[in-house]
Short mmCIF file of N, CA and C in Angstrom, two decimals:
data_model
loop_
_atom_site.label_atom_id
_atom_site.label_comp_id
_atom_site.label_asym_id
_atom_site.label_seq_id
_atom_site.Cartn_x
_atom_site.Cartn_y
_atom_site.Cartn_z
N UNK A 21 -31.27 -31.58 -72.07
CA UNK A 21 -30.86 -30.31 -71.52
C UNK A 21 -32.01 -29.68 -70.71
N UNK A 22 -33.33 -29.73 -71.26
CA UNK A 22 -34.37 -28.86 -70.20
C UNK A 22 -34.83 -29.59 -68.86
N UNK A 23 -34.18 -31.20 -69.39
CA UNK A 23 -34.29 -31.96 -67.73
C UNK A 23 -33.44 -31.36 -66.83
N UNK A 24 -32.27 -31.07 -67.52
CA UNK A 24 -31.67 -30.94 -66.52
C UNK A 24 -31.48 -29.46 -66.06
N UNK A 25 -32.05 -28.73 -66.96
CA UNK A 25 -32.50 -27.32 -66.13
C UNK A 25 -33.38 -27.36 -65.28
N UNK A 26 -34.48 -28.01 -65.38
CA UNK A 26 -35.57 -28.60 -64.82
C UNK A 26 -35.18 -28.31 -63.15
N UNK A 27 -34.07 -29.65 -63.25
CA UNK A 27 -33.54 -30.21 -62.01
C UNK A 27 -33.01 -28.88 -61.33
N UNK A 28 -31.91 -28.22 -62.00
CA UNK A 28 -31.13 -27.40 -61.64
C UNK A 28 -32.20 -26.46 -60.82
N UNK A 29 -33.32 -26.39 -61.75
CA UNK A 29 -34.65 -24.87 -60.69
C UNK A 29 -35.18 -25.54 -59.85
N UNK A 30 -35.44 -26.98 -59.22
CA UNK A 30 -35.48 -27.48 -58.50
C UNK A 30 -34.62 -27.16 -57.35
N UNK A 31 -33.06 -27.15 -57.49
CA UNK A 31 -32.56 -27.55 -56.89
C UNK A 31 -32.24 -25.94 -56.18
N UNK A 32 -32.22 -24.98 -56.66
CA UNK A 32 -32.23 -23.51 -56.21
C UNK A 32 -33.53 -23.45 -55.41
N UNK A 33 -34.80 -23.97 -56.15
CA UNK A 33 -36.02 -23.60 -55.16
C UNK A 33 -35.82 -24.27 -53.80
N UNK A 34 -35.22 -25.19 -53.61
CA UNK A 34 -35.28 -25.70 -52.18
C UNK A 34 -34.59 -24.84 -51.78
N UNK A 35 -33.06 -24.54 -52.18
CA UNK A 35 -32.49 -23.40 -51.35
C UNK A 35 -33.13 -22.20 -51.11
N UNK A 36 -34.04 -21.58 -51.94
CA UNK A 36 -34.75 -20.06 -51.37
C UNK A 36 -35.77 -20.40 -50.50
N UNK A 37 -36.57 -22.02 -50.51
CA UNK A 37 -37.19 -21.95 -49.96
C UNK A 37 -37.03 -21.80 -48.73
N UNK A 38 -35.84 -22.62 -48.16
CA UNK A 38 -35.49 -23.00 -46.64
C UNK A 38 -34.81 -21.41 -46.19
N UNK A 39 -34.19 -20.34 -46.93
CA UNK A 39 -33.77 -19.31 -46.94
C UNK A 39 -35.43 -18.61 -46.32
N UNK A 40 -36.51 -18.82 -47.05
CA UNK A 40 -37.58 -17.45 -46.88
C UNK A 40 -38.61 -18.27 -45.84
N UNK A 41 -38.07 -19.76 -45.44
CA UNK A 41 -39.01 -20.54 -44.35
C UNK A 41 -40.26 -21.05 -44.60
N UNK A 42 -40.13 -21.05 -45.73
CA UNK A 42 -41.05 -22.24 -46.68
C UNK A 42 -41.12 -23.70 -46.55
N UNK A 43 -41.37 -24.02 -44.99
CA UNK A 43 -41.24 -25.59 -45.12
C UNK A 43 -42.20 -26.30 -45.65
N UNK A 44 -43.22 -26.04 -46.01
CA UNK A 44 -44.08 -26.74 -46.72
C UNK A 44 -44.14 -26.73 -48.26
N UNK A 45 -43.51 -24.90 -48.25
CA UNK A 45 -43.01 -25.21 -49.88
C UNK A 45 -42.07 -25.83 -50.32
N UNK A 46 -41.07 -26.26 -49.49
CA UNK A 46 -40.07 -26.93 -49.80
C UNK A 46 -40.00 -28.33 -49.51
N UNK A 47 -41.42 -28.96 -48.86
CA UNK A 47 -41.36 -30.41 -48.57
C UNK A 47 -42.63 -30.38 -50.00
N UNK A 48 -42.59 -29.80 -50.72
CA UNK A 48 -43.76 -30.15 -51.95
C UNK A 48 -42.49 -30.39 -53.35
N UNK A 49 -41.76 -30.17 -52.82
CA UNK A 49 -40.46 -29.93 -54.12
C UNK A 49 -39.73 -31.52 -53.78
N UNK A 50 -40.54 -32.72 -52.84
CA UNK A 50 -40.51 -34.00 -53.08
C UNK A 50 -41.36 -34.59 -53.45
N UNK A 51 -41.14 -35.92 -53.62
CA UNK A 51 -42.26 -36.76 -54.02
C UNK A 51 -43.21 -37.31 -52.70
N UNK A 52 -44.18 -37.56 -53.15
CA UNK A 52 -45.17 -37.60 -52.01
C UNK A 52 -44.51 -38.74 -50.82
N UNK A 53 -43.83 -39.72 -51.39
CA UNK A 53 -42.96 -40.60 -49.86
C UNK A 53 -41.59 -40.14 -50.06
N UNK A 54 -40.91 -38.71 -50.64
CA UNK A 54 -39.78 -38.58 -50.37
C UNK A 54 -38.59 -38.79 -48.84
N UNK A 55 -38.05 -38.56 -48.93
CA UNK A 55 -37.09 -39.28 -47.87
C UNK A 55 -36.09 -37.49 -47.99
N UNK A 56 -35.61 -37.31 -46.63
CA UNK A 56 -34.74 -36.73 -46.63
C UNK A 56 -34.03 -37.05 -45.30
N UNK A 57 -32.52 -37.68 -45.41
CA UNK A 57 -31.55 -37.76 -44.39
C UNK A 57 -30.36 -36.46 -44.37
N UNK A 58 -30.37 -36.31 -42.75
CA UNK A 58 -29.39 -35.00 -42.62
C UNK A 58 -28.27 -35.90 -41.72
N UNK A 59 -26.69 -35.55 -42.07
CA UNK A 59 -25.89 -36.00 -41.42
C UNK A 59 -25.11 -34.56 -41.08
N UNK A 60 -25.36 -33.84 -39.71
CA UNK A 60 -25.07 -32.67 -39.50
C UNK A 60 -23.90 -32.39 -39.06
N UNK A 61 -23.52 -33.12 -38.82
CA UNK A 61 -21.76 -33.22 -38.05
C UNK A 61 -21.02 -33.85 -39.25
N UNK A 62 -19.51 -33.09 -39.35
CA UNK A 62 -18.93 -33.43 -40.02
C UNK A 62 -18.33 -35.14 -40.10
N UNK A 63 -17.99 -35.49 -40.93
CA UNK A 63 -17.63 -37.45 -40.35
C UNK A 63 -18.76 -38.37 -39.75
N UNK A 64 -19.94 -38.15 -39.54
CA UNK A 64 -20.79 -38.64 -38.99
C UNK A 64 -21.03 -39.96 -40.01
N UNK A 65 -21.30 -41.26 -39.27
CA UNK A 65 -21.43 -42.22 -39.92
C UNK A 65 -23.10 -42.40 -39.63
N UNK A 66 -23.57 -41.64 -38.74
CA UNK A 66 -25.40 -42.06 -38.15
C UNK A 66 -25.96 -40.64 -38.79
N UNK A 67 -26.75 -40.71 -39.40
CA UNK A 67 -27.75 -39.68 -39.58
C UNK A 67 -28.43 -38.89 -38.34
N UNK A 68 -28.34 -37.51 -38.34
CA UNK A 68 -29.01 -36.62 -37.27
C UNK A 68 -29.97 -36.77 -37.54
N UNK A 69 -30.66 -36.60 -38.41
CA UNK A 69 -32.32 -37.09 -38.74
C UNK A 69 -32.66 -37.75 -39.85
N UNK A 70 -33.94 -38.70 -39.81
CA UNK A 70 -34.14 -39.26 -41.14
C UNK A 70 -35.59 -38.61 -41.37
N UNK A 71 -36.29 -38.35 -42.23
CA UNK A 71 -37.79 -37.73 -42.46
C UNK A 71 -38.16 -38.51 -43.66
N UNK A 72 -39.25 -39.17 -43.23
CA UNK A 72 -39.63 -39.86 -44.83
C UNK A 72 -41.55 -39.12 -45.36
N UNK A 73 -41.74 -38.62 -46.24
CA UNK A 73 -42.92 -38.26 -46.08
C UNK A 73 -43.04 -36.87 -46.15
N UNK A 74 -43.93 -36.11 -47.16
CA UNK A 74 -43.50 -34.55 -47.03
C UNK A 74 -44.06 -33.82 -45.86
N UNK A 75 -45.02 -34.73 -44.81
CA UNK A 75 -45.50 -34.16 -42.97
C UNK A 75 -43.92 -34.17 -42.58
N UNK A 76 -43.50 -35.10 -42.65
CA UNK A 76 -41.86 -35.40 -41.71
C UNK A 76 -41.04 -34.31 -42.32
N UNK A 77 -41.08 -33.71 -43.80
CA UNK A 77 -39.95 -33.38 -44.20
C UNK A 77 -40.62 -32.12 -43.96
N UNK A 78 -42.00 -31.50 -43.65
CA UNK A 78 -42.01 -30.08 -43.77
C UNK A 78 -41.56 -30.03 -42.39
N UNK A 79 -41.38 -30.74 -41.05
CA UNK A 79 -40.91 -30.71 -39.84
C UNK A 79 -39.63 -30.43 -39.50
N UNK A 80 -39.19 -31.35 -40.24
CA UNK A 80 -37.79 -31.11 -40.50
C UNK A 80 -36.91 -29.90 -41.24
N UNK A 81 -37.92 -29.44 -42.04
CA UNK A 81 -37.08 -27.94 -43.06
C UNK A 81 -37.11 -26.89 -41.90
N UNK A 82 -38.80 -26.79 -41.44
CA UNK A 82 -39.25 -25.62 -40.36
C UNK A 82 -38.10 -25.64 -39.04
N UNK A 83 -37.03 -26.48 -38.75
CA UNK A 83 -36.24 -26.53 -37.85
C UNK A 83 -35.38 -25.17 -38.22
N UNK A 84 -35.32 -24.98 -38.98
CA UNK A 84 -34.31 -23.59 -39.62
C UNK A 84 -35.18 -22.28 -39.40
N UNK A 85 -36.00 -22.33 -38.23
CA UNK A 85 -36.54 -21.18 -38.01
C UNK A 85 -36.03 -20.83 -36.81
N UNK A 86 -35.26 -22.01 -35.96
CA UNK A 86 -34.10 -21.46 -35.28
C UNK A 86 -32.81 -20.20 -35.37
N UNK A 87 -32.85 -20.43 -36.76
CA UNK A 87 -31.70 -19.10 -37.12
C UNK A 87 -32.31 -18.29 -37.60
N UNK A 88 -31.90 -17.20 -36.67
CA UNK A 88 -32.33 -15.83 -37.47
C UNK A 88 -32.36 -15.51 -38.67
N UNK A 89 -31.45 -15.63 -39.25
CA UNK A 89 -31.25 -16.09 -40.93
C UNK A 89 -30.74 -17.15 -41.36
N UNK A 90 -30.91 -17.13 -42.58
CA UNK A 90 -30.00 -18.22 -43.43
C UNK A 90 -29.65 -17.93 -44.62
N UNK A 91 -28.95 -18.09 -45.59
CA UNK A 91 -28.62 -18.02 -46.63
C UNK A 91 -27.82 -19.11 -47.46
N UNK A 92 -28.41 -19.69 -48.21
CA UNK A 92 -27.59 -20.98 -49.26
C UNK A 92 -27.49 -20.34 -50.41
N UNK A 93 -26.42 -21.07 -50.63
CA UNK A 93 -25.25 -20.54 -51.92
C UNK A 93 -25.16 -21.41 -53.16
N UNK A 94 -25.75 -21.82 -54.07
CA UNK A 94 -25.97 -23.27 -54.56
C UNK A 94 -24.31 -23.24 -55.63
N UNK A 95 -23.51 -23.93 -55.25
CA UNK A 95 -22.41 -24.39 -55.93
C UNK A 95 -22.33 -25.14 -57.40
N UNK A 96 -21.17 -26.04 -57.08
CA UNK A 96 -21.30 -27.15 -58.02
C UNK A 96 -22.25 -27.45 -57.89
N UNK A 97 -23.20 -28.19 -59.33
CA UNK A 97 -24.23 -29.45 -59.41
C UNK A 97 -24.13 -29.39 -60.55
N UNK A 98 -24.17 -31.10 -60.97
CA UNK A 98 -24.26 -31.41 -62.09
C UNK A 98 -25.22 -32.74 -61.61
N UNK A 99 -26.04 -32.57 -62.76
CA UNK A 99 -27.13 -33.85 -62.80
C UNK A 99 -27.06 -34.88 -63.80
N UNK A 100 -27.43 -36.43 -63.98
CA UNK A 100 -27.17 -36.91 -64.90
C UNK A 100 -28.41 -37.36 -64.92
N UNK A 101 -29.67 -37.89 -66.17
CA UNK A 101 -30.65 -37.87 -66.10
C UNK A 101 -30.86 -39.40 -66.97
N UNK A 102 -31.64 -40.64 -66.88
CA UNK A 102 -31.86 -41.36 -67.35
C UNK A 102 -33.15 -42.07 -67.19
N UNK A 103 -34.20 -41.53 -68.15
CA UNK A 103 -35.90 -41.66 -68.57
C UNK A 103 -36.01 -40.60 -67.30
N UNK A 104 -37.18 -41.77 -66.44
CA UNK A 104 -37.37 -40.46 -65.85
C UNK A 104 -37.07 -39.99 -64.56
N UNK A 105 -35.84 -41.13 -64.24
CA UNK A 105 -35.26 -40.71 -62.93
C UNK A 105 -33.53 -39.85 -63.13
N UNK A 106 -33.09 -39.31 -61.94
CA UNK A 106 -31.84 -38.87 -62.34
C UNK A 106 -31.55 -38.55 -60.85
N UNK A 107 -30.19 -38.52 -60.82
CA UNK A 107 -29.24 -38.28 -59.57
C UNK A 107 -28.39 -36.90 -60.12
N UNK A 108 -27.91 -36.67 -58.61
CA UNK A 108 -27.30 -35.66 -58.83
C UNK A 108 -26.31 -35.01 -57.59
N UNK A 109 -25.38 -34.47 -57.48
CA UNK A 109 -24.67 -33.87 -56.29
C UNK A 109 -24.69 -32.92 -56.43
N UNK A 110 -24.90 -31.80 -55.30
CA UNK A 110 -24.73 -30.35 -55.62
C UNK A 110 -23.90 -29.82 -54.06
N UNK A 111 -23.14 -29.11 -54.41
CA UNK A 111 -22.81 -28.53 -53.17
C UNK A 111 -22.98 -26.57 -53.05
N UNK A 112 -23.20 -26.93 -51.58
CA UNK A 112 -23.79 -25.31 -50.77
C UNK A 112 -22.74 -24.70 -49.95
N UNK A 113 -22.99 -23.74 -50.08
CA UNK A 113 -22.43 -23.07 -48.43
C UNK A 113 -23.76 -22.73 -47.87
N UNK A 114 -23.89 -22.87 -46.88
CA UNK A 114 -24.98 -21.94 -46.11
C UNK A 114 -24.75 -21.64 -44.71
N UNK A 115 -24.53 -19.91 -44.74
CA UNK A 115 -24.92 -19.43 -43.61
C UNK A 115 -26.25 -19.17 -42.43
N UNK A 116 -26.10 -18.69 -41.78
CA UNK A 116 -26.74 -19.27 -40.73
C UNK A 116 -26.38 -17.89 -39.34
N UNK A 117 -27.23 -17.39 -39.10
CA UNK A 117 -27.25 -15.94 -37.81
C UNK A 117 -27.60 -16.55 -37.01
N UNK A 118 -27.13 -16.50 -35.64
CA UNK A 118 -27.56 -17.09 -34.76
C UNK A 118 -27.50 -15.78 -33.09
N UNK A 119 -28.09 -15.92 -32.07
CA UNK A 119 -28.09 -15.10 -31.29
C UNK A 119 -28.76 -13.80 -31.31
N UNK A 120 -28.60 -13.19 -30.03
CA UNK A 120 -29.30 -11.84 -30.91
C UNK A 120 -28.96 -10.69 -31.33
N UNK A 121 -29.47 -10.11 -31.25
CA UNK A 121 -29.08 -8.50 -32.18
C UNK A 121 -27.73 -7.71 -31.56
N UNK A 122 -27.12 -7.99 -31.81
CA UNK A 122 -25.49 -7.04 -31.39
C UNK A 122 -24.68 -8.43 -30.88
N UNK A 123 -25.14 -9.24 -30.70
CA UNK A 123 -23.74 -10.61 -30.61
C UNK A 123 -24.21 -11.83 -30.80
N UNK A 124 -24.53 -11.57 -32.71
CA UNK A 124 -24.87 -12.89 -33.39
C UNK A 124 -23.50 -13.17 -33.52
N UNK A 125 -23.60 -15.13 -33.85
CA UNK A 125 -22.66 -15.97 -34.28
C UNK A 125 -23.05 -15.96 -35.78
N UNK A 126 -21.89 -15.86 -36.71
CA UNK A 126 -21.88 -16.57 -37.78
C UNK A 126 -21.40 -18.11 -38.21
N UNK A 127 -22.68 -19.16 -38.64
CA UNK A 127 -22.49 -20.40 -38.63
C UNK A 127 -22.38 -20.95 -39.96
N UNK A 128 -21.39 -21.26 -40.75
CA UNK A 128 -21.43 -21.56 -41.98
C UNK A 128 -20.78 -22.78 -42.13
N UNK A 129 -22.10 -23.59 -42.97
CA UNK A 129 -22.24 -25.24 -43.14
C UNK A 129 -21.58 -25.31 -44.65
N UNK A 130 -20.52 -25.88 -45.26
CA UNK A 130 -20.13 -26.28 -46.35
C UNK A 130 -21.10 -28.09 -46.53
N UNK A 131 -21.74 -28.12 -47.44
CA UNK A 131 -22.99 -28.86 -47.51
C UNK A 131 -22.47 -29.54 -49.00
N UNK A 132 -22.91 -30.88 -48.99
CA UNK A 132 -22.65 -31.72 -49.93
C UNK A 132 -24.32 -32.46 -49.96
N UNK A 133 -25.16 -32.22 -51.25
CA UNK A 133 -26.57 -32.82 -51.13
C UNK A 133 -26.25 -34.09 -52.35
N UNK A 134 -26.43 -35.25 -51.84
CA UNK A 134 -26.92 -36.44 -52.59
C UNK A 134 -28.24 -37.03 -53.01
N UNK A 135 -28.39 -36.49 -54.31
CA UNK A 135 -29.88 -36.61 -54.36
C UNK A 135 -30.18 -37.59 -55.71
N UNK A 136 -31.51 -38.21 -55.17
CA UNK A 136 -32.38 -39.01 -56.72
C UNK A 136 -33.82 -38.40 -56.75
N UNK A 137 -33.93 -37.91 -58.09
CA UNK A 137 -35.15 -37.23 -58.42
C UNK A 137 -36.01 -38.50 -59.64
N UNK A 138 -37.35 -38.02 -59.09
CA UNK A 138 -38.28 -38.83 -60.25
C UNK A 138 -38.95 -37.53 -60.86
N UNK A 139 -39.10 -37.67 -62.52
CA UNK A 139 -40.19 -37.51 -62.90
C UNK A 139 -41.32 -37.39 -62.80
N UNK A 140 -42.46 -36.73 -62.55
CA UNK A 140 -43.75 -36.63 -62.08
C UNK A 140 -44.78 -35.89 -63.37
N UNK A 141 -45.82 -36.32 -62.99
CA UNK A 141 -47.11 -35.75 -64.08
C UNK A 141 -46.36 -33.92 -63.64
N UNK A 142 -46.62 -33.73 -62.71
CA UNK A 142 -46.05 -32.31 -62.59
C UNK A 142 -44.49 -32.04 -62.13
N UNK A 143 -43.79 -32.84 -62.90
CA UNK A 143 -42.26 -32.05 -63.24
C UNK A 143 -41.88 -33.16 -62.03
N UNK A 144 -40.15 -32.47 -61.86
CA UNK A 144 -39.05 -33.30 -61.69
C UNK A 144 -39.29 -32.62 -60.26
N UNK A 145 -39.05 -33.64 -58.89
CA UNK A 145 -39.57 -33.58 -58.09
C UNK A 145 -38.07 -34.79 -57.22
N UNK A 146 -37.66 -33.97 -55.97
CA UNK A 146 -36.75 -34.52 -55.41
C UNK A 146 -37.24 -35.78 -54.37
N UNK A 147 -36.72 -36.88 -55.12
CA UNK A 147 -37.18 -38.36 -54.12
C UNK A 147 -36.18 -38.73 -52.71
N UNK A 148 -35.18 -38.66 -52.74
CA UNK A 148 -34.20 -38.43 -51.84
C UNK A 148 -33.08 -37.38 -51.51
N UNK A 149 -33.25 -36.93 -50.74
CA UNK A 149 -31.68 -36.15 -50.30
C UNK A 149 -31.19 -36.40 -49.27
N UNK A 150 -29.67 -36.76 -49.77
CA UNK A 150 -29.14 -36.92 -48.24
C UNK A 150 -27.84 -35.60 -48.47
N UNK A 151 -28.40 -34.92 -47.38
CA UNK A 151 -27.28 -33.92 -46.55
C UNK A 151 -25.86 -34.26 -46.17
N UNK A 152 -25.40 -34.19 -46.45
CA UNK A 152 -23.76 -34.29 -45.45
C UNK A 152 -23.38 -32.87 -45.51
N UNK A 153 -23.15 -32.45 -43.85
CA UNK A 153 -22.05 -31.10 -43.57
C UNK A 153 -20.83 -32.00 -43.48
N UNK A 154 -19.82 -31.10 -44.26
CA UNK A 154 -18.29 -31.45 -44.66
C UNK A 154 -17.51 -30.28 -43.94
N UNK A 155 -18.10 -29.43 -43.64
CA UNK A 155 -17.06 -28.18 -43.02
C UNK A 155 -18.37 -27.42 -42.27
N UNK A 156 -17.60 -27.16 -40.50
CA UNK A 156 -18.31 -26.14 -40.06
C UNK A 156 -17.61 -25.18 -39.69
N UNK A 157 -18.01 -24.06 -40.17
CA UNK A 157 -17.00 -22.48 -39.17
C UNK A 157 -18.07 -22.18 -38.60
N UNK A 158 -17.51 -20.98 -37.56
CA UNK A 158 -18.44 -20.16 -36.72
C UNK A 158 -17.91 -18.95 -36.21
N UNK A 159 -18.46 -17.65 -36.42
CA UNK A 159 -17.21 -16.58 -35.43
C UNK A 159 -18.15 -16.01 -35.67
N UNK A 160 -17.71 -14.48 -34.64
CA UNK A 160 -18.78 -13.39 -33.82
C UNK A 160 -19.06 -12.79 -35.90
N UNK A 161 -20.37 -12.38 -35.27
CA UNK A 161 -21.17 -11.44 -36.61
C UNK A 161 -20.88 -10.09 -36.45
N UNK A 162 -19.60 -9.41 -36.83
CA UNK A 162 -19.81 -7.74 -36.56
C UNK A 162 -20.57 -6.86 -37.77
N UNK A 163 -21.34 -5.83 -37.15
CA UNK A 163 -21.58 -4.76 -37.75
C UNK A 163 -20.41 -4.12 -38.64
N UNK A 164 -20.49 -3.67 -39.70
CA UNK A 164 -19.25 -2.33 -40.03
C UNK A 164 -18.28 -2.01 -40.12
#
C-alpha cells in the first residue's frame, strides 16, 4: 500500500510540476535514462516526440511554456507493483490557455499516461511514460 501511494505522489508531482513549469523538477521525478514518448494527436501510430534522458526530458516538459496556462486533473490510476518495479495507467484532463488576454483559446487534452516506474535508493521514480492524447476540444475562453 505505501508503494503504491508512493507512486500515486509521484504521479500528481509531475502534474503540478508541468502546471507551475518545473521542467527540471519534473524531469528529476525520472530515472536518470528515463524515456518519455508523447503521441499528441489523437490515433497517432508515430510518436510526436521521443526524449530519453532527464536533459531531453527537461526540454521536452519546458515546451508547455507555450501556454499561458495549464492545468492537469489527475483521474483514474491504479498501479500494480512487483519488487521493485511497477506499471501503471493514469488518466488526465489537461487544460491549456492559449492566445492572449481577451481572446484566449481553451485547449483541453483528455490524456491517457502509460507508465513503468523503478525503485530507487531515493524512492519510486518514473522510468517510462508514454503519453497518448485520446480527445482534443478547443473553444474561445470567455470572461464572466
Amino acid at each position: 500500500m505505501a508503494d503504491r501511494l508512493a507512486i500515486s505522489d509521484l504521479v500528481h508531482a509531475y502534474a503540478q510540476g508541468v502546471d507551475r513549469r518545473d521542467a527540471e523538477g519534473v524531469a528529476r521525478l525520472f530515472t536518470e535514462d528515463g524515456t518519455f514518448i508523447a503521441y499528441a494527436t489523437p490515433g497517432d501510430t508515430q510518436p510526436t516526440s521521443r526524449s530519453r534522458g532527464r536533459g531531453q526530458i527537461t526540454k521536452a516538459i519546458a515546451m508547455a511554456r507555450h501556454y499561458r496556462l495549464t492545468t492537469h486533473t489527475i483521474g483514474n490510476h491504479l498501479a500494480t507493483v512487483e519488487g521493485d518495479g511497477a506499471t501503471a495507467e493514469t488518466r488526465c484532463v489537461a487544460y491549456h490557455v492559449l492566445g492572449d488576454e481577451g481572446d484566449e483559446t481553451l485547449l483541453v487534452w483528455h490524456i491517457r499516461y502509460l507508465d513503468t516506474y523503478e525503485r530507487r535508493p531515493d524512492g519510486w521514480r518514473i522510468h517510462e511514460r508514454v503519453l497518448r492524447v485520446d480527445l482534443v476540444s478547443d473553444q474561445p475562453l470567455r470572461a464572466g
